[in-house]
Amino acid sequence: MSTINYIKKLFLGMFLILITSLNFSCMNGGSDDVPVAVGNEDDNGDEEIINDEEEVTYKLPEIDLNNWKVTLPIGNPTEVKPPEILNYGTNETLKPFFYNDSINGALVFYTYPGASTANSSYSRTELREQMVSGSNNTNWTFGQGGNMKGTLSMDEISKDSNGNYHRTIIMQIHGRLTNAQRDLIGQKDNNAPPMLKIYWNYGYIRVKTKKLKDINVSDVDILKTNSWTDDEGYNFSKYVGFDKFTLEVKVTNGRMEVILNDEESVVYNDIHIQKWNVFENYFKAGNYLSSIDAGAFARIKYYNLEVTH
């Protein structure tokens, strides 16, 4: 190719590039009008940048705390009842043990070996039903009946020296003496045995109830804790592990039923349940850790909890 032809082709290429650039600029209103950000102007004429990130949705647990008090593993131990418990999100005493997981919509119960009640060596972060908000004095009998249903999961729990998970009680029905019954047997407090304990037990749900040592016990002695003993217990077949599950406790006169995931249930309707009607009762729910090992802990999540009578 001659030098003249090469120069002609070079100038032709530069001319085509210039024409293309001018056309592109005109199509966009000129180079000064090319947008650099997408947005709207506010009332002051300033540009408002739109955030295209997806907004995070926060969820709250479906639990009404107006008829519950909570016991903590600190103090003597410490108890928080309505109305203070309703502000648990900002309560500095409660926040380490009783707080929201607002991503999953759960109320978290965290506990470890610490302060315990007079009748136990174990510690808890556990709700206690109060039929009259702020008071322990109004309770219910099996004749009156009651129903408790909750959806929950084990979030995290420690292991013992053998590598086995610790156990914790997640629901209870606890007995209570009236003042007259307390005075009749000469007891200092109103405590009676727990008729029902439901455990998270190595990833399974285990139910323990009380039975009389002697079904012919007198009307006075039946009120004494030492007249009752534990039954052999019942293990639900389903492994729940760390998954979400639902538990329901149904009580009517002379009958108690525990239901797991609306699929499997165990029914108690024997002489022991019938005679239990002598006691008042209240529901409990939460995290009652059955260990005093150093470093033990458990964290339970409740997504909803409801009690009816």
CSV table of C-alpha atoms in Angstrom, one decimal:
chain,number,residue,atom,x,y,z
A,1,MET,CA,0.0,0.0,0.0
A,2,SER,CA,1.3,3.5,-0.9
A,3,THR,CA,1.9,6.1,1.7
A,4,ILE,CA,-0.8,8.3,0.1
A,5,ASN,CA,-3.4,5.6,0.3
A,6,TYR,CA,-2.5,4.8,4.0
A,7,ILE,CA,-3.0,8.5,4.9
A,8,LYS,CA,-6.4,8.6,3.2
A,9,LYS,CA,-7.6,5.6,5.1
A,10,LEU,CA,-6.4,7.0,8.4
A,11,PHE,CA,-8.2,10.3,7.9
A,12,LEU,CA,-11.4,8.4,6.9
A,13,GLY,CA,-11.3,6.3,10.1
A,14,MET,CA,-10.9,9.4,12.3
A,15,PHE,CA,-13.8,11.1,10.5
A,16,LEU,CA,-16.1,8.2,11.1
A,17,ILE,CA,-15.2,8.1,14.8
A,18,LEU,CA,-16.0,11.8,15.1
A,19,ILE,CA,-19.4,11.5,13.4
A,20,THR,CA,-20.4,8.6,15.6
A,21,SER,CA,-19.4,10.5,18.8
A,22,LEU,CA,-21.5,13.5,17.7
A,23,ASN,CA,-24.5,11.4,17.0
A,24,PHE,CA,-24.3,9.7,20.4
A,25,SER,CA,-24.0,13.1,22.2
A,26,CYS,CA,-27.1,14.5,20.4
A,27,MET,CA,-29.2,11.4,21.3
A,28,ASN,CA,-28.5,12.0,25.0
A,29,GLY,CA,-29.1,15.8,25.0
A,30,GLY,CA,-25.4,16.6,25.0
A,31,SER,CA,-22.6,15.4,27.2
A,32,ASP,CA,-23.7,17.7,30.1
A,33,ASP,CA,-27.1,16.0,30.4
A,34,VAL,CA,-25.9,12.4,30.9
A,35,PRO,CA,-27.3,11.3,34.3
A,36,VAL,CA,-24.8,10.4,37.0
A,37,ALA,CA,-27.4,9.3,39.7
A,38,VAL,CA,-31.0,8.3,39.7
A,39,GLY,CA,-33.1,10.2,42.2
A,40,ASN,CA,-35.7,12.8,43.1
A,41,GLU,CA,-35.3,16.3,44.2
A,42,ASP,CA,-36.6,17.2,47.7
A,43,ASP,CA,-38.4,20.4,48.6
A,44,ASN,CA,-35.1,22.2,48.9
A,45,GLY,CA,-34.0,21.3,45.4
A,46,ASP,CA,-31.4,18.9,46.6
A,47,GLU,CA,-31.0,15.6,44.9
A,48,GLU,CA,-32.3,12.6,47.0
A,49,ILE,CA,-30.5,9.4,46.3
A,50,ILE,CA,-32.8,6.3,46.2
A,51,ASN,CA,-31.5,3.3,48.2
A,52,ASP,CA,-32.2,0.2,46.2
A,53,GLU,CA,-31.3,-2.2,49.0
A,54,GLU,CA,-34.2,-4.4,50.2
A,55,GLU,CA,-35.6,-3.3,53.5
A,56,VAL,CA,-35.1,-5.7,56.5
A,57,THR,CA,-38.3,-6.9,58.1
A,58,TYR,CA,-38.3,-7.4,61.8
A,59,LYS,CA,-40.7,-9.8,63.6
A,60,LEU,CA,-41.9,-10.0,67.2
A,61,PRO,CA,-42.9,-13.1,69.1
A,62,GLU,CA,-46.6,-13.7,69.5
A,63,ILE,CA,-46.6,-13.7,73.3
A,64,ASP,CA,-48.8,-11.6,75.6
A,65,LEU,CA,-46.9,-11.1,78.9
A,66,ASN,CA,-49.7,-9.4,80.8
A,67,ASN,CA,-50.4,-12.6,82.7
A,68,TRP,CA,-46.8,-13.8,83.3
A,69,LYS,CA,-43.9,-13.1,85.6
A,70,VAL,CA,-40.4,-14.3,84.9
A,71,THR,CA,-37.8,-15.7,87.3
A,72,LEU,CA,-34.1,-15.1,86.5
A,73,PRO,CA,-30.9,-17.0,87.6
A,74,ILE,CA,-29.6,-13.9,89.5
A,75,GLY,CA,-30.4,-12.3,92.8
A,76,ASN,CA,-32.4,-14.3,95.4
A,77,PRO,CA,-33.6,-15.1,92.7
A,78,THR,CA,-34.9,-12.0,90.8
A,79,GLU,CA,-38.5,-11.9,89.6
A,80,VAL,CA,-40.0,-9.4,87.2
A,81,LYS,CA,-43.8,-9.2,86.9
A,82,PRO,CA,-46.3,-7.0,85.1
A,83,PRO,CA,-46.2,-4.2,84.3
A,84,GLU,CA,-42.3,-4.1,84.3
A,85,ILE,CA,-42.0,-7.3,82.3
A,86,LEU,CA,-43.9,-5.7,79.4
A,87,ASN,CA,-40.9,-3.4,78.8
A,88,TYR,CA,-38.4,-6.3,78.7
A,89,GLY,CA,-36.7,-4.9,75.6
A,90,THR,CA,-35.4,-1.9,77.6
A,91,ASN,CA,-35.2,-3.5,81.1
A,92,GLU,CA,-31.5,-3.7,81.9
A,93,THR,CA,-32.1,-6.5,84.4
A,94,LEU,CA,-34.0,-8.7,81.9
A,95,LYS,CA,-32.0,-8.0,78.8
A,96,PRO,CA,-29.2,-10.6,79.3
A,97,PHE,CA,-31.7,-13.4,79.9
A,98,PHE,CA,-35.0,-12.5,78.3
A,99,TYR,CA,-34.9,-10.7,74.9
A,100,ASN,CA,-36.1,-10.8,71.3
A,101,ASP,CA,-34.7,-12.5,68.3
A,102,SER,CA,-36.4,-10.1,66.0
A,103,ILE,CA,-35.1,-11.8,62.8
A,104,ASN,CA,-36.9,-15.1,63.6
A,105,GLY,CA,-39.7,-13.6,65.7
A,106,ALA,CA,-38.8,-15.3,68.9
A,107,LEU,CA,-38.5,-14.6,72.6
A,108,VAL,CA,-35.2,-15.9,73.9
A,109,PHE,CA,-34.8,-17.5,77.4
A,110,TYR,CA,-31.2,-17.7,78.4
A,111,THR,CA,-30.0,-19.3,81.6
A,112,TYR,CA,-27.0,-20.9,83.4
A,113,PRO,CA,-26.4,-22.2,86.9
A,114,GLY,CA,-26.8,-19.3,89.3
A,115,ALA,CA,-29.5,-18.3,91.8
A,116,SER,CA,-32.2,-20.9,92.5
A,117,THR,CA,-35.5,-21.0,94.3
A,118,ALA,CA,-35.9,-22.4,97.8
A,119,ASN,CA,-37.1,-25.8,96.7
A,120,SER,CA,-34.5,-26.4,93.9
A,121,SER,CA,-30.8,-26.5,93.3
A,122,TYR,CA,-31.3,-25.6,89.6
A,123,SER,CA,-31.6,-22.1,88.0
A,124,ARG,CA,-34.0,-20.9,85.4
A,125,THR,CA,-35.3,-18.1,83.2
A,126,GLU,CA,-38.9,-19.2,83.3
A,127,LEU,CA,-42.4,-17.7,83.0
A,128,ARG,CA,-44.9,-18.3,85.7
A,129,GLU,CA,-48.6,-17.8,84.9
A,130,GLN,CA,-50.5,-15.1,86.8
A,131,MET,CA,-54.3,-15.3,86.2
A,132,VAL,CA,-54.5,-11.9,87.9
A,133,SER,CA,-51.7,-9.8,86.5
A,134,GLY,CA,-49.0,-9.1,89.1
A,135,SER,CA,-50.5,-11.6,91.7
A,136,ASN,CA,-49.8,-15.3,92.5
A,137,ASN,CA,-52.9,-15.7,94.6
A,138,THR,CA,-55.4,-16.6,91.9
A,139,ASN,CA,-54.9,-20.1,90.3
A,140,TRP,CA,-56.9,-22.9,88.8
A,141,THR,CA,-57.8,-26.5,89.5
A,142,PHE,CA,-58.0,-29.5,87.2
A,143,GLY,CA,-61.7,-29.3,87.7
A,144,GLN,CA,-61.7,-25.8,86.1
A,145,GLY,CA,-59.2,-26.9,83.4
A,146,GLY,CA,-56.7,-25.1,81.2
A,147,ASN,CA,-54.8,-25.2,78.0
A,148,MET,CA,-51.3,-24.1,77.1
A,149,LYS,CA,-49.8,-24.2,73.6
A,150,GLY,CA,-46.4,-22.9,72.4
A,151,THR,CA,-44.1,-23.1,69.5
A,152,LEU,CA,-40.4,-23.2,70.4
A,153,SER,CA,-37.0,-24.5,69.6
A,154,MET,CA,-33.7,-25.3,71.3
A,155,ASP,CA,-31.3,-22.7,70.1
A,156,GLU,CA,-28.1,-23.8,71.9
A,157,ILE,CA,-27.3,-25.9,75.0
A,158,SER,CA,-24.0,-27.1,76.6
A,159,LYS,CA,-22.7,-30.6,77.0
A,160,ASP,CA,-21.5,-32.5,80.1
A,161,SER,CA,-18.1,-34.0,80.6
A,162,ASN,CA,-19.2,-37.1,78.7
A,163,GLY,CA,-20.2,-35.1,75.7
A,164,ASN,CA,-23.9,-35.4,76.2
A,165,TYR,CA,-26.2,-32.5,76.0
A,166,HIS,CA,-27.6,-31.1,79.3
A,167,ARG,CA,-31.4,-31.2,79.9
A,168,THR,CA,-33.8,-28.4,80.5
A,169,ILE,CA,-37.5,-28.2,81.4
A,170,ILE,CA,-39.4,-26.2,78.9
A,171,MET,CA,-43.0,-26.4,80.2
A,172,GLN,CA,-44.6,-27.3,83.6
A,173,ILE,CA,-47.9,-27.5,85.5
A,174,HIS,CA,-47.0,-26.6,89.1
A,175,GLY,CA,-49.2,-27.3,92.1
A,176,ARG,CA,-50.0,-24.8,94.8
A,177,LEU,CA,-51.5,-24.9,98.3
A,178,THR,CA,-54.2,-22.6,99.3
A,179,ASN,CA,-53.4,-20.6,102.5
A,180,ALA,CA,-55.8,-22.9,104.4
A,181,GLN,CA,-54.1,-26.0,103.1
A,182,ARG,CA,-50.7,-24.6,103.9
A,183,ASP,CA,-51.7,-23.9,107.5
A,184,LEU,CA,-53.4,-27.3,107.9
A,185,ILE,CA,-50.2,-29.2,107.3
A,186,GLY,CA,-48.0,-26.6,109.0
A,187,GLN,CA,-46.0,-25.7,106.0
A,188,LYS,CA,-44.2,-22.3,105.7
A,189,ASP,CA,-45.0,-21.6,102.1
A,190,ASN,CA,-47.7,-22.5,99.5
A,191,ASN,CA,-45.5,-24.8,97.4
A,192,ALA,CA,-46.9,-28.1,96.2
A,193,PRO,CA,-45.3,-30.6,93.8
A,194,PRO,CA,-45.2,-30.0,90.0
A,195,MET,CA,-47.8,-32.4,88.4
A,196,LEU,CA,-46.2,-32.0,85.0
A,197,LYS,CA,-42.6,-31.4,83.7
A,198,ILE,CA,-41.8,-31.4,80.0
A,199,TYR,CA,-38.1,-31.8,79.2
A,200,TRP,CA,-35.9,-31.1,76.2
A,201,ASN,CA,-34.0,-34.3,76.7
A,202,TYR,CA,-31.0,-35.0,74.4
A,203,GLY,CA,-33.1,-33.7,71.5
A,204,TYR,CA,-36.3,-35.6,72.4
A,205,ILE,CA,-39.3,-34.5,74.4
A,206,ARG,CA,-39.7,-36.3,77.7
A,207,VAL,CA,-42.8,-36.0,80.0
A,208,LYS,CA,-42.7,-36.6,83.7
A,209,THR,CA,-45.7,-36.5,86.0
A,210,LYS,CA,-46.5,-37.2,89.7
A,211,LYS,CA,-48.2,-40.2,91.2
A,212,LEU,CA,-49.3,-41.1,94.8
A,213,LYS,CA,-47.2,-43.5,96.8
A,214,ASP,CA,-50.4,-44.7,98.4
A,215,ILE,CA,-53.7,-44.1,96.6
A,216,ASN,CA,-55.5,-44.5,100.0
A,217,VAL,CA,-53.6,-41.5,101.5
A,218,SER,CA,-55.6,-39.3,103.9
A,219,ASP,CA,-57.2,-36.0,102.9
A,220,VAL,CA,-54.5,-34.2,105.0
A,221,ASP,CA,-51.5,-36.2,103.9
A,222,ILE,CA,-52.3,-35.9,100.2
A,223,LEU,CA,-51.3,-32.3,100.5
A,224,LYS,CA,-47.8,-33.1,101.5
A,225,THR,CA,-45.0,-33.2,98.9
A,226,ASN,CA,-43.6,-36.5,100.3
A,227,SER,CA,-46.9,-38.3,99.5
A,228,TRP,CA,-46.1,-38.0,95.8
A,229,THR,CA,-43.3,-39.4,93.7
A,230,ASP,CA,-42.3,-39.3,90.0
A,231,ASP,CA,-43.8,-41.7,87.4
A,232,GLU,CA,-41.6,-43.6,85.0
A,233,GLY,CA,-41.9,-40.9,82.4
A,234,TYR,CA,-42.9,-40.9,78.7
A,235,ASN,CA,-40.6,-40.2,75.7
A,236,PHE,CA,-42.1,-38.9,72.5
A,237,SER,CA,-40.8,-40.8,69.5
A,238,LYS,CA,-40.0,-37.8,67.2
A,239,TYR,CA,-36.5,-36.3,67.4
A,240,VAL,CA,-36.9,-32.5,67.5
A,241,GLY,CA,-33.3,-31.7,68.0
A,242,PHE,CA,-32.8,-28.0,67.3
A,243,ASP,CA,-35.8,-27.6,65.0
A,244,LYS,CA,-39.0,-25.7,65.7
A,245,PHE,CA,-41.8,-27.7,67.3
A,246,THR,CA,-45.2,-27.2,68.9
A,247,LEU,CA,-46.3,-28.5,72.4
A,248,GLU,CA,-49.8,-28.4,73.7
A,249,VAL,CA,-51.0,-29.2,77.2
A,250,LYS,CA,-54.8,-29.8,77.7
A,251,VAL,CA,-56.3,-30.2,81.2
A,252,THR,CA,-59.8,-31.1,82.1
A,253,ASN,CA,-61.4,-32.6,85.1
A,254,GLY,CA,-59.5,-35.9,85.7
A,255,ARG,CA,-57.6,-35.8,82.5
A,256,MET,CA,-54.3,-34.3,81.2
A,257,GLU,CA,-53.0,-34.6,77.6
A,258,VAL,CA,-49.6,-33.6,76.1
A,259,ILE,CA,-49.4,-33.2,72.3
A,260,LEU,CA,-46.3,-32.9,70.2
A,261,ASN,CA,-46.7,-31.2,66.8
A,262,ASP,CA,-50.4,-32.1,66.6
A,263,GLU,CA,-49.2,-35.6,65.7
A,264,GLU,CA,-48.4,-37.7,68.8
A,265,SER,CA,-49.9,-37.4,72.3
A,266,VAL,CA,-49.9,-39.0,75.7
A,267,VAL,CA,-53.0,-39.0,77.9
A,268,TYR,CA,-53.2,-39.3,81.7
A,269,ASN,CA,-56.6,-40.0,83.2
A,270,ASP,CA,-55.9,-42.4,86.1
A,271,ILE,CA,-56.6,-42.2,89.8
A,272,HIS,CA,-53.5,-40.0,90.4
A,273,ILE,CA,-54.8,-37.3,88.1
A,274,GLN,CA,-58.2,-37.5,89.6
A,275,LYS,CA,-56.9,-37.1,93.1
A,276,TRP,CA,-54.7,-34.2,92.0
A,277,ASN,CA,-57.7,-32.0,91.8
A,278,VAL,CA,-57.2,-31.1,95.5
A,279,PHE,CA,-54.4,-28.7,94.4
A,280,GLU,CA,-54.5,-25.3,92.7
A,281,ASN,CA,-52.2,-25.0,89.7
A,282,TYR,CA,-50.4,-22.6,87.4
A,283,PHE,CA,-48.6,-23.1,84.0
A,284,LYS,CA,-44.9,-22.4,83.5
A,285,ALA,CA,-42.9,-22.1,80.4
A,286,GLY,CA,-39.3,-21.2,79.6
A,287,ASN,CA,-35.9,-22.6,80.4
A,288,TYR,CA,-35.3,-24.5,83.6
A,289,LEU,CA,-31.8,-25.9,83.3
A,290,SER,CA,-31.2,-29.3,85.0
A,291,SER,CA,-27.5,-28.8,85.6
A,292,ILE,CA,-25.2,-27.2,88.1
A,293,ASP,CA,-22.1,-28.0,86.0
A,294,ALA,CA,-19.6,-25.1,85.6
A,295,GLY,CA,-20.0,-23.6,82.2
A,296,ALA,CA,-23.5,-25.1,81.6
A,297,PHE,CA,-26.1,-23.0,79.8
A,298,ALA,CA,-29.1,-23.2,77.6
A,299,ARG,CA,-30.9,-20.9,75.2
A,300,ILE,CA,-34.6,-21.6,74.3
A,301,LYS,CA,-36.6,-19.7,71.7
A,302,TYR,CA,-40.4,-19.3,72.0
A,303,TYR,CA,-42.1,-18.1,68.9
A,304,ASN,CA,-45.6,-18.0,70.4
A,305,LEU,CA,-47.2,-19.0,73.7
A,306,GLU,CA,-50.9,-18.9,74.6
A,307,VAL,CA,-52.9,-20.0,77.7
A,308,THR,CA,-56.7,-20.3,78.0
A,309,HIS,CA,-59.1,-21.3,80.8
